[in-house]
Tab-separated table of C-alpha atoms and ligand atoms in Angstrom:
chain	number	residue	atom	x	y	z
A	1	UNK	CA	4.409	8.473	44.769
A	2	UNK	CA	1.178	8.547	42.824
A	3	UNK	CA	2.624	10.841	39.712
A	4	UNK	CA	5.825	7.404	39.669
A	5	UNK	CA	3.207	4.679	39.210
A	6	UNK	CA	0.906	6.733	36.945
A	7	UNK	CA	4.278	6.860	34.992
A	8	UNK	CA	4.952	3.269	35.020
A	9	UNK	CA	1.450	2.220	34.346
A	10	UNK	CA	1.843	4.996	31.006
A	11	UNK	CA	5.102	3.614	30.039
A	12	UNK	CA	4.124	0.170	30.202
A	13	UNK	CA	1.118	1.073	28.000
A	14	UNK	CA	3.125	2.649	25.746
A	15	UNK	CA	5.749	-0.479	25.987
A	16	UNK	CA	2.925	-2.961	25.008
A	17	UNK	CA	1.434	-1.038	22.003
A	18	UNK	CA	4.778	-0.463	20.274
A	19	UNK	CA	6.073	-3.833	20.724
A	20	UNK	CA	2.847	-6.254	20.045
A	21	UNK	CA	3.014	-7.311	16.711
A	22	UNK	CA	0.313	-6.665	13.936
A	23	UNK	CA	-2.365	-9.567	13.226
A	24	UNK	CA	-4.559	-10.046	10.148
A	25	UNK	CA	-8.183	-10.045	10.958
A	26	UNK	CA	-9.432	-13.085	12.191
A	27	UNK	CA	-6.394	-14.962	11.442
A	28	UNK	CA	-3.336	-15.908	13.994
A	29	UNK	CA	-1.055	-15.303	11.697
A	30	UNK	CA	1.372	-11.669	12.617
A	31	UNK	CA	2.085	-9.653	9.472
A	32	UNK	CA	4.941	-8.650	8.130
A	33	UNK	CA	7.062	-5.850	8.021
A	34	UNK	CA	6.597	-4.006	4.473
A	35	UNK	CA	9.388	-1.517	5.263
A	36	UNK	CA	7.302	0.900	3.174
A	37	UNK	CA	9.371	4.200	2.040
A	38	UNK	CA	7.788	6.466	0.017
A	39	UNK	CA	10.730	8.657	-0.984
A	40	UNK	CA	11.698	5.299	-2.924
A	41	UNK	CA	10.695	6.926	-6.415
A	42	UNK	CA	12.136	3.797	-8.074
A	43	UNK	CA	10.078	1.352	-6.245
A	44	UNK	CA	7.106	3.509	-6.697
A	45	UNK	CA	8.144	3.523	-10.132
A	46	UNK	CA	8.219	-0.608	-10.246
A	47	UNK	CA	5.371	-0.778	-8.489
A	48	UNK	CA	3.377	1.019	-10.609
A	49	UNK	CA	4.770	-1.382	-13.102
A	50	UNK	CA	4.160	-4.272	-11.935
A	51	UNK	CA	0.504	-3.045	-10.768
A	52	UNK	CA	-0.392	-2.188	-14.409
A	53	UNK	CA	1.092	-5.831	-15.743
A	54	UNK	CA	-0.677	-7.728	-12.870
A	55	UNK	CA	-3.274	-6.332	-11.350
A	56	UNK	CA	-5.691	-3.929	-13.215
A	57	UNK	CA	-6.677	-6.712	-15.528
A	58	UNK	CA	-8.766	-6.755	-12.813
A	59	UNK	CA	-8.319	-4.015	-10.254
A	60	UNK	CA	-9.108	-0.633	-11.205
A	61	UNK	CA	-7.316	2.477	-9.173
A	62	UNK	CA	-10.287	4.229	-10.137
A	63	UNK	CA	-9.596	7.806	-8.624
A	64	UNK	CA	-6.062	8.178	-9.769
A	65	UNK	CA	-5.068	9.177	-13.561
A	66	UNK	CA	-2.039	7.946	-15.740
A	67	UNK	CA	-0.704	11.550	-16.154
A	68	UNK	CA	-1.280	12.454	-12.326
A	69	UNK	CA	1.171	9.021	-11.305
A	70	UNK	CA	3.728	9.450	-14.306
A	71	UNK	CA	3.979	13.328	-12.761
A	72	UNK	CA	4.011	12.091	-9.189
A	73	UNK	CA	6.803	9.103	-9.165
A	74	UNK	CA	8.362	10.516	-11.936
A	75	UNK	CA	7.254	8.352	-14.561
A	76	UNK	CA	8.559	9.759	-18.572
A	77	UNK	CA	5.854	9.754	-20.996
A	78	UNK	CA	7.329	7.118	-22.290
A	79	UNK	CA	6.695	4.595	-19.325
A	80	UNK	CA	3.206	5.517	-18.883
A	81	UNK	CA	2.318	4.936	-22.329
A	82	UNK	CA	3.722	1.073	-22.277
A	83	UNK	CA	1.648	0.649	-18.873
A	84	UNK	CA	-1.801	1.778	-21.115
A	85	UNK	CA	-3.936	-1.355	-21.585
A	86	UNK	CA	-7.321	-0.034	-21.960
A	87	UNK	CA	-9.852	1.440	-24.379
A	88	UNK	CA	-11.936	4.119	-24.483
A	89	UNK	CA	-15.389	4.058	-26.816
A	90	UNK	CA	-13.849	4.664	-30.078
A	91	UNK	CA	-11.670	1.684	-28.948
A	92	UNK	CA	-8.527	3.893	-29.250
A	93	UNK	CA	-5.800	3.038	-26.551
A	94	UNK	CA	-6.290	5.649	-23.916
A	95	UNK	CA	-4.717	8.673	-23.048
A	96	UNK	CA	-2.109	9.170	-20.579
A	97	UNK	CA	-5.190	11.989	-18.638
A	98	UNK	CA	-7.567	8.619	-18.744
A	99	UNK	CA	-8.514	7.301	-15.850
A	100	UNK	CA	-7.072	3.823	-14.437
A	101	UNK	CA	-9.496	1.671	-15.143
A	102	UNK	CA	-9.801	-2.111	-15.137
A	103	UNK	CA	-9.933	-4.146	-18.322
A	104	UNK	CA	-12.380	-6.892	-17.127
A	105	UNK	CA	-16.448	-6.294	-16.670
A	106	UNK	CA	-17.076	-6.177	-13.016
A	107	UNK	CA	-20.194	-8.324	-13.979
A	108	UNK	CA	-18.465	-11.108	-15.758
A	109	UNK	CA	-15.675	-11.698	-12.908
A	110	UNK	CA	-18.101	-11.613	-9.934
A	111	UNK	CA	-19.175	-14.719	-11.231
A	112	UNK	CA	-15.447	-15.783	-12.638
A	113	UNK	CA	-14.234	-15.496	-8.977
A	114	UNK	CA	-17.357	-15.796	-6.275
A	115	UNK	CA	-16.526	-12.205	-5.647
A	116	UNK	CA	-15.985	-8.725	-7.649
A	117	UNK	CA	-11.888	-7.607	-7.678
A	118	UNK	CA	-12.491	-4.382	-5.827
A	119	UNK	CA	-11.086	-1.136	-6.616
A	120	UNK	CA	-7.722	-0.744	-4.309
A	121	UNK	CA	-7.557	2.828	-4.735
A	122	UNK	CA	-8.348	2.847	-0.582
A	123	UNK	CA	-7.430	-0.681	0.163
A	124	UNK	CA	-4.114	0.521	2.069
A	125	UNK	CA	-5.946	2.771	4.518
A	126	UNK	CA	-9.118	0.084	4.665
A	127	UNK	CA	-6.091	-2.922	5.992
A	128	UNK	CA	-4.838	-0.022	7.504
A	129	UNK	CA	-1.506	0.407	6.129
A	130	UNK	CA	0.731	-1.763	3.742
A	131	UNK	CA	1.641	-4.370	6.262
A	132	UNK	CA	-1.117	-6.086	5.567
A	133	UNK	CA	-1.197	-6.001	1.986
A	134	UNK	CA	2.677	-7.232	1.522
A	135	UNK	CA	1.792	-9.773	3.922
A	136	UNK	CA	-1.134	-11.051	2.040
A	137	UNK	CA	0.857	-11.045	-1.798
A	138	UNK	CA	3.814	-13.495	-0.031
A	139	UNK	CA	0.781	-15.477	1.522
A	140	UNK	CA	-0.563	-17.343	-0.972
A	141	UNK	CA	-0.261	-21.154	-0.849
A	142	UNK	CA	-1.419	-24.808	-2.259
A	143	UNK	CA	-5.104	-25.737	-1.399
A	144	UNK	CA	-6.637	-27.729	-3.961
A	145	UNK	CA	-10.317	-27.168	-1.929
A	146	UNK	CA	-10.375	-24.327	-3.533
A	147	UNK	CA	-11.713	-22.881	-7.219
A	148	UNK	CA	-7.581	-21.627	-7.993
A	149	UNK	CA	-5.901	-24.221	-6.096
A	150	UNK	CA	-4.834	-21.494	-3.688
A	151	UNK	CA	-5.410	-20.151	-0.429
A	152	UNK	CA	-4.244	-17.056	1.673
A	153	UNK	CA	-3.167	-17.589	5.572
A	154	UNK	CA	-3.784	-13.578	5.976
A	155	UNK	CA	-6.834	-13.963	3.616
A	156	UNK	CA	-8.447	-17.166	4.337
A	157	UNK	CA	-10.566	-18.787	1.703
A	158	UNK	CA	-9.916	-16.062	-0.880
A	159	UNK	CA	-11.697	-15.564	-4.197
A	160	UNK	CA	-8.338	-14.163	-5.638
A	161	UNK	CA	-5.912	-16.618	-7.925
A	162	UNK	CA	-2.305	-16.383	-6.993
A	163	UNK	CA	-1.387	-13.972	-9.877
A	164	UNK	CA	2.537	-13.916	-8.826
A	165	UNK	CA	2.932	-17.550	-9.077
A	166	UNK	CA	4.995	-17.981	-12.276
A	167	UNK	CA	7.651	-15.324	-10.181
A	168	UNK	CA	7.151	-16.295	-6.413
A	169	UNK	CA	6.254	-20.551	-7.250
A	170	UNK	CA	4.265	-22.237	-5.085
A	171	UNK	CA	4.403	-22.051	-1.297
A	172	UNK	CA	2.815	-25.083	0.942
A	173	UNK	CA	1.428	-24.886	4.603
A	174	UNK	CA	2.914	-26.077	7.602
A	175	UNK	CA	0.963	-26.369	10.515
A	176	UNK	CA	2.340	-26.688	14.370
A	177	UNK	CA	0.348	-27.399	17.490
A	178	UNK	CA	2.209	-27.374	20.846
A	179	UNK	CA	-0.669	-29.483	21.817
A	180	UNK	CA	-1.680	-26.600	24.545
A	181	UNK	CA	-3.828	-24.917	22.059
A	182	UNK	CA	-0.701	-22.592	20.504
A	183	UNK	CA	-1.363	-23.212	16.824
A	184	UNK	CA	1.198	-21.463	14.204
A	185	UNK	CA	1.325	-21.470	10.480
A	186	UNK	CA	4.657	-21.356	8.669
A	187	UNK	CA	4.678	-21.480	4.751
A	188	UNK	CA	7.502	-23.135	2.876
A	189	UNK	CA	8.457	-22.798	-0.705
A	190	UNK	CA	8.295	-25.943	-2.661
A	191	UNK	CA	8.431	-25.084	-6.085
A	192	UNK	CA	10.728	-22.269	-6.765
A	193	UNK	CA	8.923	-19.576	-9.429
A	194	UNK	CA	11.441	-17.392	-11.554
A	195	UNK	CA	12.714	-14.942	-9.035
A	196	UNK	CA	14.554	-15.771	-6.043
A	197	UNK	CA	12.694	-15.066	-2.241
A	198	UNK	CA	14.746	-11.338	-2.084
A	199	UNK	CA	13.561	-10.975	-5.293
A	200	UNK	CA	9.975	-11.209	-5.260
A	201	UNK	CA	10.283	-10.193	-1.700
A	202	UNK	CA	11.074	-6.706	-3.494
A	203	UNK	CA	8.458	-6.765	-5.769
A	204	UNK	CA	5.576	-7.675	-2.816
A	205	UNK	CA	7.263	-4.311	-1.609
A	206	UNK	CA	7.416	-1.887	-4.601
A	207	UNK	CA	3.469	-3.054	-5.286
A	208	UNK	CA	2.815	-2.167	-2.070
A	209	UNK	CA	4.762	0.996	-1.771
A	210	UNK	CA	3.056	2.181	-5.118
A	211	UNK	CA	-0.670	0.725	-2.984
A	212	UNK	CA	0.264	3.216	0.265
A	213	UNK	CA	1.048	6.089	-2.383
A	214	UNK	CA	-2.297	5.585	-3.921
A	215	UNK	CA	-3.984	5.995	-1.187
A	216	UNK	CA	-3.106	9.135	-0.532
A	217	UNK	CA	-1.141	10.935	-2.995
A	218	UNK	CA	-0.459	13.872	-1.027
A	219	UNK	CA	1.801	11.927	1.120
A	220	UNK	CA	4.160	13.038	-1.550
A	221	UNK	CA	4.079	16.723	-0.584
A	222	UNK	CA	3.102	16.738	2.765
A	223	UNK	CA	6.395	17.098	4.420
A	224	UNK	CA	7.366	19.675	2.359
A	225	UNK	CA	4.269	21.907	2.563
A	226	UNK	CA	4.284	21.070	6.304
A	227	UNK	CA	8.369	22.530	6.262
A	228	UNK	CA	7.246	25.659	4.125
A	229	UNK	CA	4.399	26.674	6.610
A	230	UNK	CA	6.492	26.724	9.523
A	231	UNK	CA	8.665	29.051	7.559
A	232	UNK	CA	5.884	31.058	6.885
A	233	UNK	CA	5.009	31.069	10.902
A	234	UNK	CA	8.500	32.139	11.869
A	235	UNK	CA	8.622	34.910	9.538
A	236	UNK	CA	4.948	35.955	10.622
A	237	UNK	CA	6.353	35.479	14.537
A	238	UNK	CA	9.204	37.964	13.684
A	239	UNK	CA	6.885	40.730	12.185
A	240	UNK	CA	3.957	40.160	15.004
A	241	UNK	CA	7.074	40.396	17.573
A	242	UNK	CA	8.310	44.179	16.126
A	243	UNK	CA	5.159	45.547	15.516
A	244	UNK	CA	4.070	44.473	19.285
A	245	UNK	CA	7.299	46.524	19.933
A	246	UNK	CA	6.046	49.524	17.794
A	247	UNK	CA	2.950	49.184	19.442
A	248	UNK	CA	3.904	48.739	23.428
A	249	UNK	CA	6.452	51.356	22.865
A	250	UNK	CA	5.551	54.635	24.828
A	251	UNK	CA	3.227	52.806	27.769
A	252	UNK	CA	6.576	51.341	29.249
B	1	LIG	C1	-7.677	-12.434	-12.143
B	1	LIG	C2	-8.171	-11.306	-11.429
B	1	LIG	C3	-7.265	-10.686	-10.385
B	1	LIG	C4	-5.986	-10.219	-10.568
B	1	LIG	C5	-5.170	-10.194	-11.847
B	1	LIG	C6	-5.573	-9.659	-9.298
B	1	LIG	N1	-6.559	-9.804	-8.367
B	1	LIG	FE1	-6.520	-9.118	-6.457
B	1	LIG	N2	-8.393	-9.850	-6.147
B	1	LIG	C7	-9.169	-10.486	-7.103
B	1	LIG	C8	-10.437	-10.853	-6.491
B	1	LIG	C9	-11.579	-11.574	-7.191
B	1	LIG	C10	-10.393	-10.398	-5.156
B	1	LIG	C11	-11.505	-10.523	-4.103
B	1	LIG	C12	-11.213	-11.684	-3.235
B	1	LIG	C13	-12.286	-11.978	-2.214
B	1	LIG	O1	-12.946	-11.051	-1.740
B	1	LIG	O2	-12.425	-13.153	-1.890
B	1	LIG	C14	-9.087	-9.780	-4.970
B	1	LIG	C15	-8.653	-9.218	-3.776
B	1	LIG	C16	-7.469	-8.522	-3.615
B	1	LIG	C17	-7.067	-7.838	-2.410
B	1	LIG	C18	-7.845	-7.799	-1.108
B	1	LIG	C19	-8.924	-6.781	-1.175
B	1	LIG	C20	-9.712	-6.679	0.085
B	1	LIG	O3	-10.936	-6.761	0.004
B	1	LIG	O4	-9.133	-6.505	1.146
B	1	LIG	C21	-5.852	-7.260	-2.656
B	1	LIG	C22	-5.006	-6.422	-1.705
B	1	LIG	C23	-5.500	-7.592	-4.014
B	1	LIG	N3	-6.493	-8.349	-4.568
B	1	LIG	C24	-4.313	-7.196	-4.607
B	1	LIG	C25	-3.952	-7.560	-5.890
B	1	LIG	C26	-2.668	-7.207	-6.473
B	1	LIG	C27	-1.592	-6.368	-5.796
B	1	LIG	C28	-2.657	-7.758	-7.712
B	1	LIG	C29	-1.530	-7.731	-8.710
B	1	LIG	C30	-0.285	-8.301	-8.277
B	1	LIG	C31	-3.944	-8.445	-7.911
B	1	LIG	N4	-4.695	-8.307	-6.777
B	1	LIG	C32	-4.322	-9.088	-9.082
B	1	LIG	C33	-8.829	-10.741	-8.415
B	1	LIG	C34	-7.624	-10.413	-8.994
């Protein structure tokens, strides 16, 4: 009797985690599902894309070198050279074994934006996981309070401009009350940008894919080195098991 409650009280636990859905800190609003799949080389490959013409104006991936991605998502020489945008001292384009840098001085857009871009080499293991970061590049919308005109629902008051706006367009923010203290946000697309909502839905989710590979490059390889040592266990098993034979042999 004891051992079937202890079971129901474990499966309900278990019930609850898996089916609550994921919140942003200190906001009500649940993220979204970023579906992200690694194996996708071509969305890493878009991603990495799309990071290089969007983001690392600002944000630097400051652990992770050209040659290192082009090798890892499969990237030709070719690619990796167009994504290139910064200088070393001789003011030479860089090298595809550089470094991925940001182009702006840290200094000059702490006080361009209230706050420093940070480095989002880490930034999908420090939201833990890409949820949150697909959530928060689909949840930018009109505030004209603020410095850009824009705020974030899963990153309130943010010092970030809406850099996807010419292909997303402009969202607005609807706000319900049930009156009983139940308050949800919904955002609502009132100026179209260039790319349809599956569209930039897909790019939200190759950035992010190519943020969670970042973060942990190894992911890459894990399975397979993971497939190649329990190879490497069974053969070990079958060589312990016959020389415990050999060894047994004449006391039975
Ligand atoms: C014009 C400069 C600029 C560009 C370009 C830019 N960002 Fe940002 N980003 C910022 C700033 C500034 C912050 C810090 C916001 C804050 O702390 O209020 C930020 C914050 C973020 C954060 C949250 C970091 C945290 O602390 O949790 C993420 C994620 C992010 N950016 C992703 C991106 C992605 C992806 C792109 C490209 C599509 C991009 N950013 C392009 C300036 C930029």
């Amino acid at each position: 009797m004891k051992l079937k409650s202890l079971k129901l009280i474990l499966a309900a636990a278990v019930l609850s985690f898996s089916t609550a859905p994921a919140f942003s800190a200190g906001s009500s609003v649940p993220l979204q599902d970023a579906q992200v799949n690694l194996d996708n080389k071509l969305s890493l490959a878009r991603g990495a894309k799309f990071y290089a013409n969007y983001c690392m104006g600002c944000h630097s991936l400051k652990f992770s070198r050209y040659n290192r991605v082009a090798a890892d998502i499969g990237l030709e020489e070719e690619d990796i050279k167009s994504i290139i945008f910064t200088r070393n001292e001789d003011n030479e384009i860089n090298k595809t074994g550089a470094l991925m840098e940001n182009t702006i001085p840290t200094k000059d857009a702490a006080r361009w934006f209230g706050t420093a871009p940070p480095d989002l080499s880490l930034i999908a293991r420090s939201r833990g996981g890409g949820d949150w970061i697909y959530s928060y590049m689909k949840s930018f919308y009109r505030d004209d309070s603020r410095p850009f005109g824009v705020n974030n629902t899963v990153f309130e008051n943010v010092g970030m401009p809406h850099v996807l706006l010419e292909l997303q367009g402009m969202q607005e923010l609807e706000v319900h009350d049930d009156g009983k203290g139940h308050v949800t946000k919904t955002l609502k697309l009132v100026e179209p940008g260039k790319m349809s909502v599956a569209e930039y839905d897909q790019v939200a989710r190759d950035l992010t894919n190519f943020l969670v590979y970042v973060a942990e490059p190894a992911q890459l390889h894990r399975t397979f080195y993971g497939v190649l040592t329990l190879l490497f266990l069974f053969v070990l098993f079958i060589f312990s098991y016959l020389l415990k034979k050999e060894f047994w042999k004449d006391i039975h």
